[in-house]
mmCIF file of C-alpha atoms in Angstrom:
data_model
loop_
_atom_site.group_PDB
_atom_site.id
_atom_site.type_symbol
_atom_site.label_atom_id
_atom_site.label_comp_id
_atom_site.label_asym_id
_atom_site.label_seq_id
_atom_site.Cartn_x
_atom_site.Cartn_y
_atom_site.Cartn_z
ATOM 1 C CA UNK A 858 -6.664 5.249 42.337
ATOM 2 C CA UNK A 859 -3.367 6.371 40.893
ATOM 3 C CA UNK A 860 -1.335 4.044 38.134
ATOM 4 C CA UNK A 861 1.186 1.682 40.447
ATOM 5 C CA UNK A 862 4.557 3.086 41.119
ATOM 6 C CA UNK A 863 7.760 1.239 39.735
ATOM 7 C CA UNK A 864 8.283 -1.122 42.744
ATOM 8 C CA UNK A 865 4.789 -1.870 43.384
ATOM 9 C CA UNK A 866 4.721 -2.794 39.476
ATOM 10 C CA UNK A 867 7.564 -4.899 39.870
ATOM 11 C CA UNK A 868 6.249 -7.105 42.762
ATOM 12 C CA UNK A 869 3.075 -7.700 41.215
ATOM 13 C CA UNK A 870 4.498 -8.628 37.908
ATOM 14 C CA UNK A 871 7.201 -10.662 40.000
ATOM 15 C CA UNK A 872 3.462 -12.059 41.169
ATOM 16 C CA UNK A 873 2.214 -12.924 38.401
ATOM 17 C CA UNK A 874 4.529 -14.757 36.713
ATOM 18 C CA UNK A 875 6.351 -16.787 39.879
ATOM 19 C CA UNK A 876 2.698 -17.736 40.860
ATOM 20 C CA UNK A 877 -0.352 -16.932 39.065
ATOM 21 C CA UNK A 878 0.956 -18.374 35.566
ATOM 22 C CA UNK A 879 2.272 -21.979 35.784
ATOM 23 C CA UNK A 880 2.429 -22.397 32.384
ATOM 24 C CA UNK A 881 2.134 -20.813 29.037
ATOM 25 C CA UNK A 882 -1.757 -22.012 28.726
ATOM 26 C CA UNK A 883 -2.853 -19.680 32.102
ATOM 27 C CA UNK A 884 -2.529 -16.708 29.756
ATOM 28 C CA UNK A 885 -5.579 -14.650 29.245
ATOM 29 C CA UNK A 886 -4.306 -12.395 26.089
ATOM 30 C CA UNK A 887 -2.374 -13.945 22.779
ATOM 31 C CA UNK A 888 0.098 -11.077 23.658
ATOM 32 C CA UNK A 889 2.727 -13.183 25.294
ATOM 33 C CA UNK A 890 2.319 -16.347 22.958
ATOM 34 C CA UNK A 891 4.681 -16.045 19.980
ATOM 35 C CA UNK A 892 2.506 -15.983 16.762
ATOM 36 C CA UNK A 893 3.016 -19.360 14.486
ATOM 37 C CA UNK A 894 5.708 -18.182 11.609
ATOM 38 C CA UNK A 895 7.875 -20.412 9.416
ATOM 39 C CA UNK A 896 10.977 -21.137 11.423
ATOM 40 C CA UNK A 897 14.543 -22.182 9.718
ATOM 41 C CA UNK A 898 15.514 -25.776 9.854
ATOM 42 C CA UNK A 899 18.349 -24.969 12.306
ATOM 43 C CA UNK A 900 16.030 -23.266 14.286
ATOM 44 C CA UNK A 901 13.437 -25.790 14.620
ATOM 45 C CA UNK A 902 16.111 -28.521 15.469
ATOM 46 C CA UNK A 903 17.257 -26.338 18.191
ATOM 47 C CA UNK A 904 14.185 -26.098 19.609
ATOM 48 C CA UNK A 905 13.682 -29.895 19.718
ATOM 49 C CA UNK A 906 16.660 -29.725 22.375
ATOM 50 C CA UNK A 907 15.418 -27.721 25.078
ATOM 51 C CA UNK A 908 14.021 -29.512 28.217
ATOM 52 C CA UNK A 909 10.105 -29.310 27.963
ATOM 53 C CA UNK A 910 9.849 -27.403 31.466
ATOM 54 C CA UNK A 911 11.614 -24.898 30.160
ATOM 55 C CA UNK A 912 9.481 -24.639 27.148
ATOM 56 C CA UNK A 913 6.565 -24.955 29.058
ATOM 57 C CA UNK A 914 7.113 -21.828 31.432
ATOM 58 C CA UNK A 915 7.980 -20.048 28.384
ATOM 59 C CA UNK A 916 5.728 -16.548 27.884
ATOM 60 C CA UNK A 917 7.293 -14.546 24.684
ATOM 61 C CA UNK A 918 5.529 -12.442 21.940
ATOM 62 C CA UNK A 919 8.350 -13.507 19.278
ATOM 63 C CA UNK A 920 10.965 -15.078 18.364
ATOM 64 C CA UNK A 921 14.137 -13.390 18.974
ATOM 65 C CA UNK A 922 16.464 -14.554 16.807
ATOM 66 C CA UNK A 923 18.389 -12.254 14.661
ATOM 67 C CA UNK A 924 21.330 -13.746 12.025
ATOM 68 C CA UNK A 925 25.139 -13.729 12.430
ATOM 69 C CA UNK A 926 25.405 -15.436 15.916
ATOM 70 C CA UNK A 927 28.796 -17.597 15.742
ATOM 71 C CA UNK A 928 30.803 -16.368 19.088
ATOM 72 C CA UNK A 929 29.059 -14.080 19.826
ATOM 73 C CA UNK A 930 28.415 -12.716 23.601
ATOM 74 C CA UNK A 931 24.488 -12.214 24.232
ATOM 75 C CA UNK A 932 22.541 -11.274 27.037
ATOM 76 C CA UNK A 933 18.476 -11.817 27.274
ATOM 77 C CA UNK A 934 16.804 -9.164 29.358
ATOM 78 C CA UNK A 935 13.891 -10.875 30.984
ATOM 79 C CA UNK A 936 15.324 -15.053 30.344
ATOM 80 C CA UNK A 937 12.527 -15.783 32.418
ATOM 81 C CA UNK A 938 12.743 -20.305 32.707
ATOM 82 C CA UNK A 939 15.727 -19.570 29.682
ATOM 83 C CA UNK A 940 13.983 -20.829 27.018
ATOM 84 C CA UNK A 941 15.593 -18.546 24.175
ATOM 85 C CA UNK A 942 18.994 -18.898 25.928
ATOM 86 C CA UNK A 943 19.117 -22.562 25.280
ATOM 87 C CA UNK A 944 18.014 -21.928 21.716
ATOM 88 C CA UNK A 945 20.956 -19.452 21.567
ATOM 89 C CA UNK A 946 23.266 -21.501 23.043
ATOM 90 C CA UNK A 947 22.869 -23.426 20.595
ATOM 91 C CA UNK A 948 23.424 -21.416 17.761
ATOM 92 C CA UNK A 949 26.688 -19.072 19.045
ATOM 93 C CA UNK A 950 28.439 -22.267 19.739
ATOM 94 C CA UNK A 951 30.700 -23.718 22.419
ATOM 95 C CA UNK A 952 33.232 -20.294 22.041
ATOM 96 C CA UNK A 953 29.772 -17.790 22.009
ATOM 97 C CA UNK A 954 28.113 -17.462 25.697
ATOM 98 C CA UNK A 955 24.737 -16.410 26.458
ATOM 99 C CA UNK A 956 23.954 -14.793 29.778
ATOM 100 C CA UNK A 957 19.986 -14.725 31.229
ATOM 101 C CA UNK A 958 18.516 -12.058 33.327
ATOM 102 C CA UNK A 959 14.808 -11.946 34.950
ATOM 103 C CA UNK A 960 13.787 -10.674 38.347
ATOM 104 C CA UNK A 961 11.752 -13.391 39.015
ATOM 105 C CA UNK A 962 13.422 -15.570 40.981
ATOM 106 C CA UNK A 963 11.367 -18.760 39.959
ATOM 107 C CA UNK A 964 11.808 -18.488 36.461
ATOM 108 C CA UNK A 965 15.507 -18.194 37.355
ATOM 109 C CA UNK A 966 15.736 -21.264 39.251
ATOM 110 C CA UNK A 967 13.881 -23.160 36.458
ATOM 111 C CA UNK A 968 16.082 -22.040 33.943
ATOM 112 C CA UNK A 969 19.135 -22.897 35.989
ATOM 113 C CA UNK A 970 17.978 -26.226 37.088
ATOM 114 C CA UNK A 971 18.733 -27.265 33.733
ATOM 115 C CA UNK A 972 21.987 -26.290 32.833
ATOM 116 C CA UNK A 973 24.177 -29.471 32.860
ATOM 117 C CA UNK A 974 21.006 -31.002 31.212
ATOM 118 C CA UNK A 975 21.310 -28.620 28.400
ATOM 119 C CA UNK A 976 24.924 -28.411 28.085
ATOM 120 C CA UNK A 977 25.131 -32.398 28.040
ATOM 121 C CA UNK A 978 22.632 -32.106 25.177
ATOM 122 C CA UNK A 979 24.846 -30.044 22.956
ATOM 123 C CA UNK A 980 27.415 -31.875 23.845
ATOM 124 C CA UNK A 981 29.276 -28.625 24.840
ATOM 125 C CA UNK A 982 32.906 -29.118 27.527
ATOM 126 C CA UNK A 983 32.171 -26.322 29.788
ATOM 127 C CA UNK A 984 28.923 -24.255 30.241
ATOM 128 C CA UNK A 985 28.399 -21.299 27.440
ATOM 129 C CA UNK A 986 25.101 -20.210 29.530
ATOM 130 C CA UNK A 987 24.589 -18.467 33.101
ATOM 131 C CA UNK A 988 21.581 -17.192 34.727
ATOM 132 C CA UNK A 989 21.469 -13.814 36.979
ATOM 133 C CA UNK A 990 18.747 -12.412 39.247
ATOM 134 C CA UNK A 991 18.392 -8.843 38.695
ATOM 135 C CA UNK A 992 16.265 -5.880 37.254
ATOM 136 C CA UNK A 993 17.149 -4.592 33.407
ATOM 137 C CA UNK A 994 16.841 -0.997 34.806
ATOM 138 C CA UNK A 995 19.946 -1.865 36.776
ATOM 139 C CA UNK A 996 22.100 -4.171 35.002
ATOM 140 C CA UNK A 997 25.067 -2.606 36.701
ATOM 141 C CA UNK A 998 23.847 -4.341 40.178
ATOM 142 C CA UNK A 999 24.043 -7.499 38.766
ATOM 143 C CA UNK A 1000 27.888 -6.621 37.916
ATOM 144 C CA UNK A 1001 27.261 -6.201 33.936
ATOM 145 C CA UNK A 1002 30.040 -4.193 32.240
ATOM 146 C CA UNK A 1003 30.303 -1.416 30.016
ATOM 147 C CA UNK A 1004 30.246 -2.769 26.361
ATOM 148 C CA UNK A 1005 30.449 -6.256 27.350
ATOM 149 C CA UNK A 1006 27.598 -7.816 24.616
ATOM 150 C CA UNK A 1007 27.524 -7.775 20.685
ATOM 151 C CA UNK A 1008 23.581 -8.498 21.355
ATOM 152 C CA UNK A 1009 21.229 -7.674 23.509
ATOM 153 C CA UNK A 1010 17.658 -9.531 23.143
ATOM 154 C CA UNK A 1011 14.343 -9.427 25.074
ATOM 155 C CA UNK A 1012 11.335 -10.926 24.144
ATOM 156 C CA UNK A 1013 8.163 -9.263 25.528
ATOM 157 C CA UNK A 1014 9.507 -7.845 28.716
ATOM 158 C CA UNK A 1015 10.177 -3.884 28.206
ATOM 159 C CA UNK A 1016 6.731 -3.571 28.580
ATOM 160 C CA UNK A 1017 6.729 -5.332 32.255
ATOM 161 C CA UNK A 1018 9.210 -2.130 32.832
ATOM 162 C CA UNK A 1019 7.786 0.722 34.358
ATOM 163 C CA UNK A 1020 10.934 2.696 33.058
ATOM 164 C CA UNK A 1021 11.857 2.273 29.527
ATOM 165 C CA UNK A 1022 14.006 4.848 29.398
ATOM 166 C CA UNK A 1023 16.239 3.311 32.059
ATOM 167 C CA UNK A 1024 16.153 0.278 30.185
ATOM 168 C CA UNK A 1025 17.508 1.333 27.044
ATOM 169 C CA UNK A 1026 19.836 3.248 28.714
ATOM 170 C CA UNK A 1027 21.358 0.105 30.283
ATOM 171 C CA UNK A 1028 21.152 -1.641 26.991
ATOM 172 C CA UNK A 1029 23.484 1.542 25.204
ATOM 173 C CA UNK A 1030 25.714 0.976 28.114
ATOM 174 C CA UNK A 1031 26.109 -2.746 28.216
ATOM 175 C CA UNK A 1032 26.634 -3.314 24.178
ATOM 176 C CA UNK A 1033 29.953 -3.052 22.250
ATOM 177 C CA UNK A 1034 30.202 -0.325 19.406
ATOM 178 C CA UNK A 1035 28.309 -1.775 16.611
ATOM 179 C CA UNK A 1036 26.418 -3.809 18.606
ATOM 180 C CA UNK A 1037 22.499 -4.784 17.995
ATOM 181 C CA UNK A 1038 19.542 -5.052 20.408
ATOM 182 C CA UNK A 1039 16.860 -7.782 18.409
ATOM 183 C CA UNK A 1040 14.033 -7.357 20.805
ATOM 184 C CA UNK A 1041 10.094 -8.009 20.475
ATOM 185 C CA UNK A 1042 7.598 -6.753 22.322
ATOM 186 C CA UNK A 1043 4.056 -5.309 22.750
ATOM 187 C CA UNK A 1044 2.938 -1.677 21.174
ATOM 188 C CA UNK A 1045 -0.171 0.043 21.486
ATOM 189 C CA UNK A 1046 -1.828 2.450 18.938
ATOM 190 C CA UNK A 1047 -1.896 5.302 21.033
ATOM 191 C CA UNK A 1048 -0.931 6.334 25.286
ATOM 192 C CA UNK A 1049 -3.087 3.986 27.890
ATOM 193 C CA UNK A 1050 -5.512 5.800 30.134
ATOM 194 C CA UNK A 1051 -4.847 5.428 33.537
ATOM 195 C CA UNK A 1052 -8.053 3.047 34.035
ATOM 196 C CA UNK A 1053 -5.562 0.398 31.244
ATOM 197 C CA UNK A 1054 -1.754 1.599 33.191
ATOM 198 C CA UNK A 1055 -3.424 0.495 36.800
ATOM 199 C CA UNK A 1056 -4.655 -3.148 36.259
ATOM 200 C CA UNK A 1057 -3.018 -5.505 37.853
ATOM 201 C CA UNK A 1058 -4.059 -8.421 35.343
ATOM 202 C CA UNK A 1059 -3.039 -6.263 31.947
ATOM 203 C CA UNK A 1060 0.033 -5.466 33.511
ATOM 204 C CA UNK A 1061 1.235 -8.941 33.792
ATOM 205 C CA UNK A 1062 -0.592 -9.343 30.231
ATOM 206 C CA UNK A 1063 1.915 -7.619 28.712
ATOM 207 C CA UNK A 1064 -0.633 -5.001 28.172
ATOM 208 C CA UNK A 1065 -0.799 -2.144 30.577
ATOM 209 C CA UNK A 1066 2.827 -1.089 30.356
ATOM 210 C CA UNK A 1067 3.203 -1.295 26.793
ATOM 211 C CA UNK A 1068 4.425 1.554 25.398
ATOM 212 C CA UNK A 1069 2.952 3.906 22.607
ATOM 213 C CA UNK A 1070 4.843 2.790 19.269
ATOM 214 C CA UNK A 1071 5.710 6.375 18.393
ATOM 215 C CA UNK A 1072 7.245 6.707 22.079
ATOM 216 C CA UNK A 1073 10.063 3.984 21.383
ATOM 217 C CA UNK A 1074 11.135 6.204 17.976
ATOM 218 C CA UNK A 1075 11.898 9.429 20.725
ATOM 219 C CA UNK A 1076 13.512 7.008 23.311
ATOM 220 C CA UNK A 1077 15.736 5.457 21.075
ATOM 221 C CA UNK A 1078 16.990 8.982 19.459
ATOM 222 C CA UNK A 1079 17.464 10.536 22.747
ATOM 223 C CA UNK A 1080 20.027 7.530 24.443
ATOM 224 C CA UNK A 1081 22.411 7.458 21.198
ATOM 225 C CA UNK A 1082 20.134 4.547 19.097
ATOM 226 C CA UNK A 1083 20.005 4.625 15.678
ATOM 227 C CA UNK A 1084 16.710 4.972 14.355
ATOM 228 C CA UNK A 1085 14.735 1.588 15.242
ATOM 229 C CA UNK A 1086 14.498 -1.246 12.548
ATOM 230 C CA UNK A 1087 11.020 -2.356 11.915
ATOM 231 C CA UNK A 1088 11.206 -6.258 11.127
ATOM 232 C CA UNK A 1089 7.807 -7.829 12.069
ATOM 233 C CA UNK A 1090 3.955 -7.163 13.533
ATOM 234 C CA UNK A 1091 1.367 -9.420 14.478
ATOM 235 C CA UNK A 1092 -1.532 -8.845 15.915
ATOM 236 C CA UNK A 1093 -2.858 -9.346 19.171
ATOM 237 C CA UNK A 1094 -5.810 -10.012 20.312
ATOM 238 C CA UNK A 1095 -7.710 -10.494 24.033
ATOM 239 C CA UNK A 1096 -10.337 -12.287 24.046
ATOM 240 C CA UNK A 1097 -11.759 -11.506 27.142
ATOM 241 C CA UNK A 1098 -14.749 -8.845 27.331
ATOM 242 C CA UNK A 1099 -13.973 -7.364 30.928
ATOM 243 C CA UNK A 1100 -10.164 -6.851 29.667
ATOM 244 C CA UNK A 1101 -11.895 -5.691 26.226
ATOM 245 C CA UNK A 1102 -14.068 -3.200 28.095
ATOM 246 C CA UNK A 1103 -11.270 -1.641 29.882
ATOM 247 C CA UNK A 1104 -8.880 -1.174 26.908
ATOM 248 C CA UNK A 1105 -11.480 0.082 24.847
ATOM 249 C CA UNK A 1106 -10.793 1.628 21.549
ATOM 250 C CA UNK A 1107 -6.528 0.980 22.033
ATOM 251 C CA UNK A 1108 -5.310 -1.466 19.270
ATOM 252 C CA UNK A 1109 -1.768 -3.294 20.823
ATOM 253 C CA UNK A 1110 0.585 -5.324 18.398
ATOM 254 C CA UNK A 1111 3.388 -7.302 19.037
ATOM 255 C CA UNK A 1112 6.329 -6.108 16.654
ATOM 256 C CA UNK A 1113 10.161 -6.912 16.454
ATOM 257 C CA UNK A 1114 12.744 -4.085 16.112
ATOM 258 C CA UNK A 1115 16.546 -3.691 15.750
ATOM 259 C CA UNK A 1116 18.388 -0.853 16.961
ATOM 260 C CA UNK A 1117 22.145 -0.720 16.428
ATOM 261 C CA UNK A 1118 24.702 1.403 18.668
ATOM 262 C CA UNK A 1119 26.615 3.002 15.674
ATOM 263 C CA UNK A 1120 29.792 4.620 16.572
ATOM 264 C CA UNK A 1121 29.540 8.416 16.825
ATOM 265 C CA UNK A 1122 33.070 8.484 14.520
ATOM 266 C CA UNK A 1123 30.683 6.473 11.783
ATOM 267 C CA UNK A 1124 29.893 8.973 9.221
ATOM 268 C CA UNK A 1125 28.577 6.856 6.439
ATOM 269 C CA UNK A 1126 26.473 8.297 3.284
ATOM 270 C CA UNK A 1127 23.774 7.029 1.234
ATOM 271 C CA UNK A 1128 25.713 3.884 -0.268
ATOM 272 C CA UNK A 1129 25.272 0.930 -2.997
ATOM 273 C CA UNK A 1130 25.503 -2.208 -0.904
ATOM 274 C CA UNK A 1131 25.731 -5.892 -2.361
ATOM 275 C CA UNK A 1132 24.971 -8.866 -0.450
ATOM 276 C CA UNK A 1133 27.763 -11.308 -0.155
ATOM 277 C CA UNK A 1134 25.162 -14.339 0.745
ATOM 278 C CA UNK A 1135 27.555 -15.828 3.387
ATOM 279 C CA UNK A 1136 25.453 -15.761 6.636
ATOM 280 C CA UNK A 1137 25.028 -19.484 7.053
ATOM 281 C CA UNK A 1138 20.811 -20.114 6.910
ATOM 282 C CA UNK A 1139 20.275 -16.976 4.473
ATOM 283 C CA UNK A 1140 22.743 -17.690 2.231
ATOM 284 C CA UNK A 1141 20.205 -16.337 -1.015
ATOM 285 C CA UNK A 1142 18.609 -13.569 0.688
ATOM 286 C CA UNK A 1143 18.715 -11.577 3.914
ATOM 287 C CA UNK A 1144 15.312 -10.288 5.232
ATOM 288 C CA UNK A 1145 16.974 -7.577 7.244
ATOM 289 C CA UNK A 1146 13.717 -5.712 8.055
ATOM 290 C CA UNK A 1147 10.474 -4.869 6.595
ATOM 291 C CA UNK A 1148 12.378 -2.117 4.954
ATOM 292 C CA UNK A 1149 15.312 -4.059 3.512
ATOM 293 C CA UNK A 1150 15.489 -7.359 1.708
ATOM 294 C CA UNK A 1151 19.528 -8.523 0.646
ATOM 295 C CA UNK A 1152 19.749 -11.021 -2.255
ATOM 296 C CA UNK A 1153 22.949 -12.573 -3.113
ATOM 297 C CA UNK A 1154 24.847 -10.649 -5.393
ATOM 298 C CA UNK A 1155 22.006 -7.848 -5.567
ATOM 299 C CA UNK A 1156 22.894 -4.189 -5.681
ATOM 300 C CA UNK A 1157 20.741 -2.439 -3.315
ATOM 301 C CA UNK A 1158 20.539 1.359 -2.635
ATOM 302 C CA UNK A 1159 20.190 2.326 1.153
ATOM 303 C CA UNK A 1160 19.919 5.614 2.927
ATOM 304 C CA UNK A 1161 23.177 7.199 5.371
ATOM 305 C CA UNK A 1162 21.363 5.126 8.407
ATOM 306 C CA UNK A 1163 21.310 1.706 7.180
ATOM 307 C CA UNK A 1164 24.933 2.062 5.569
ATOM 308 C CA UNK A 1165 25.975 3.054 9.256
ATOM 309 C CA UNK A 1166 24.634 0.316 10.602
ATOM 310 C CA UNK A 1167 25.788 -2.479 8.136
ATOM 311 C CA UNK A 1168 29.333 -0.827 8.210
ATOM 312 C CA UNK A 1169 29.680 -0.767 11.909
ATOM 313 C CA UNK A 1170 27.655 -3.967 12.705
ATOM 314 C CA UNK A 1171 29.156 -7.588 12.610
ATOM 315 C CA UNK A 1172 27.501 -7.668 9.604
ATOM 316 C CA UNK A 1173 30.471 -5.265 7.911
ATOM 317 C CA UNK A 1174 32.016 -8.479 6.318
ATOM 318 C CA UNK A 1175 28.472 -9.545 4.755
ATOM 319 C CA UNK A 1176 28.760 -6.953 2.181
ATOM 320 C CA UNK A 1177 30.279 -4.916 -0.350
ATOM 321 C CA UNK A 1178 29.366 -0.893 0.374
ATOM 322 C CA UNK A 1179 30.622 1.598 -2.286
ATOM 323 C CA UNK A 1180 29.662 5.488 -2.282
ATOM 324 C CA UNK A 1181 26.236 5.894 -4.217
ATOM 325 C CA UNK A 1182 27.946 7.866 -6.836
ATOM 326 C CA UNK A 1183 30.734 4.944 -7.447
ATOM 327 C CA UNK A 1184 30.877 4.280 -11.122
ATOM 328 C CA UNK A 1185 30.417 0.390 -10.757
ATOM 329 C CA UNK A 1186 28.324 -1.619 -13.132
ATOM 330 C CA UNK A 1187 25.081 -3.423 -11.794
ATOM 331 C CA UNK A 1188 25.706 -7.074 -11.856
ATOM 332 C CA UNK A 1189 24.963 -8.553 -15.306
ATOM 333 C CA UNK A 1190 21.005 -10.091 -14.702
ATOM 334 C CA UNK A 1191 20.058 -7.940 -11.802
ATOM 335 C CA UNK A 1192 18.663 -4.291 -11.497
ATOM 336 C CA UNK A 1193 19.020 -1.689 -8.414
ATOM 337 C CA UNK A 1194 16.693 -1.533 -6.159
ATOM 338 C CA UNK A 1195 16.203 1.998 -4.781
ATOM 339 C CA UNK A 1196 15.323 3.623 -0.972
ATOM 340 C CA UNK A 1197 11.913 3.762 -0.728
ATOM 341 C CA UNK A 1198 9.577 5.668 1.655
ATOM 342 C CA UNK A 1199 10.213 3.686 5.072
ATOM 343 C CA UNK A 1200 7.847 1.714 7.372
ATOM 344 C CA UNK A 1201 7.974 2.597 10.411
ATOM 345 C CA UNK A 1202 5.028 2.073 11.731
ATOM 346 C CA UNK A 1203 3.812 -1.629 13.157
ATOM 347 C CA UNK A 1204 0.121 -0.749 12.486
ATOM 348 C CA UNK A 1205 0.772 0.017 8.705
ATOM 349 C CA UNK A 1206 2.581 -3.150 8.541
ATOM 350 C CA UNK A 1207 -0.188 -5.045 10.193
ATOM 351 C CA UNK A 1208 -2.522 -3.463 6.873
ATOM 352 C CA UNK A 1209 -0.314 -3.960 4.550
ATOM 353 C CA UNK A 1210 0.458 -7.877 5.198
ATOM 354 C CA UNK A 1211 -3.798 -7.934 5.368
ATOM 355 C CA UNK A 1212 -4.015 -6.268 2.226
ATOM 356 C CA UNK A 1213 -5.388 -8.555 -0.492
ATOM 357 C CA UNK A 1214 -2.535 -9.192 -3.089
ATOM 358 C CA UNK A 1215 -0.182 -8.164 -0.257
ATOM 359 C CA UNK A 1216 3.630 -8.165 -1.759
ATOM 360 C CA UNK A 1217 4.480 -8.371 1.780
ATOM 361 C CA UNK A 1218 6.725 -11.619 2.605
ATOM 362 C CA UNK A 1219 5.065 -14.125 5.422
ATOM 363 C CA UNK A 1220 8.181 -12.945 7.273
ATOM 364 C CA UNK A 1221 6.562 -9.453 8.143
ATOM 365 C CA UNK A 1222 9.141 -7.850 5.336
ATOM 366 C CA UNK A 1223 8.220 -6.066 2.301
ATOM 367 C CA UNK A 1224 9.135 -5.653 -0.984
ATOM 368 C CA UNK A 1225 8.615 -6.331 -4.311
ATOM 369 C CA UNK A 1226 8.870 -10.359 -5.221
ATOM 370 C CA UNK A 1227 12.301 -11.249 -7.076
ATOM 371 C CA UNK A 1228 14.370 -8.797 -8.477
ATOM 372 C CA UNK A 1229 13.046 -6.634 -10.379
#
């Protein structure tokens, strides 16, 4: 028997979650349930807000929240009942607007259902929020323009896609020079066998269509990506022998990633950068990835990647960038930290944060502790 073709795939996922899962609790795997991390006070508060159906036929594998959200125009690939879109609504404000996508039309008509509820709840005029039916391999049939988004999110759903390609193709087209896509989802250690890629219950665990880590790296490179961000891993685990049997020696983790559509006029060098501490929430530090950690007034060496991306990104105003070889004195009290060999991989990560004595942040970012 031959690993199901894309639309087969679909319907069955479509399956799955319009009518085998009723609720968050009918999952057989922990890789749909976002793992327990601290959350920000805002964040928390937010959550509070949001109607408990919605939370309740809520599957993600993280929390997809990335910094810097005031106004801004996001779409979430895979809404499903529009549990992060509420969050979000929330926190881009009456003049930001959030729009959901799923192709599962009973998640859609959960999350809009609750709409006026939500809106009434923030206290918002005039909706900031809209729901779509459609596939994120074709975001053009559900009337989504070229660079129309400053973020794209998704929150364990590529993996549901039978063509990843096709859906970070979409993604390039849809965002705005500079823009991000914050997205967390499942990753397996190595390519599935075709005994994992053809069952119907790991499919709609997240499992079966997750994509080999290394795989995401090539993808991203070949439609115009920077190189991907590594920000978090967690593990995941299944729990269930049969399932167990069948995956066999595969490890999967669920990991978070940026990836930034930097201009191809952007021709930035390795560069000092100084944190200006004026994103609202991380107004100390920035935990940019597990790569990068921005303290306030901090001067901070990064590579000719990450200077592209902070000086094309809406985080451009965030900081000070100066030429490496600028003759500036290091802030009185604080020391340079230098580019260091990069993690890239979410399995590493997974070791290091296990490692006893860890300097790895609860956040999933590492780095030395303090300054120096």
């Amino acid at each position: 028997m031959a690993a199901p073709c894309g639309e087969q795939i679909h319907r069955e996922v479509q399956d799955y979650y319009g009518k085998v899962l009723q609720k968050s609790e009918d999952l057989k795997t922990n890789a749909c349930v976002t793992s327990a991390r601290p959350l920000p006070k805002a964040v928390r508060d937010a959550l509070e807000r949001i109607h408990e159906e919605v939370v309740a036929r809520y599957y993600g594998c993280g929390l997809v929240i990335p910094e810097c959200l005031a106004s801004c125009q996001i779409l979430d690939l895979g809404s499903g009942s529009g549990r992060d879109c509420y969050l979000l609504s929330q926190l881009v404000g009456e003049q930001g607007h959030v729009t959901g996508i799923d192709m599962t039309e009973g998640q859609v008509e959960v999350a809009k259902k609750h709409i006026a509820y939500h809106m009434d709840k923030f206290g918002y005029q005039k909706p900031n929020v809209e729901f779509l039916h459609g596939y994120m391999e074709k975001l053009g049939d559900a009337g989504l323009a070229d660079e129309s988004y400053d973020i794209i999110i998704s929150n364990c759903v590529i993996n549901l896609s039978p063509d990843k390609r096709a859906v970070l193709q979409e993604v390039y087209r849809v965002l705005k020079p500079g823009g991000e896509m914050y997205f967390s989802d499942v990753y397996a250690s190595q390519r599935l066998n075709e005994a994992v890629r053809k069952h119907r219950v790991l499919w709609g665990e997240c499992l079966a269509g997750a994509l080999y880590w290394r795989d995401l790296y090539s993808i991203a490179e070949e439609v115009g990506f920077s190189p991907p961000c590594l920000v978090t891993a967690s593990p995941i685990t299944i729990g269930n022998k049969e399932l167990e049997d069948i995956v066999g020696d595969c490890r999967f983790v669920s990991a978070t990633f940026r990836l930034f559509k930097v201009p191809g006029s952007s021709r930035a060098r390795p560069s000092q950068v100084i944190y200006n501490g004026g994103i609202v929430g991380h107004e100390r530090e920035l935990l940019f990835d597990a790569n990068f950690t921005f303290k306030e007034g901090e001067v901070v060496d990064v590579d000719a990647e990450m200077a592209a991306i902070l000086q094309s990104s809406r985080f451009a105003e965030e900081f000070l960038i100066r030429d490496s070889g600028a003759n500036t004195a290091t802030p009185q009290g604080c020391c340079r930290k230098e580019v260091k060999e990069k993690i890239c991989d979410p399995f590493q990560l997974l070791e290091l944060l296990a490692a006893p004595g860890s300097a790895c942040r609860p956040s999933g970012t590492c780095g030395p502790p303090g300054c120096c």
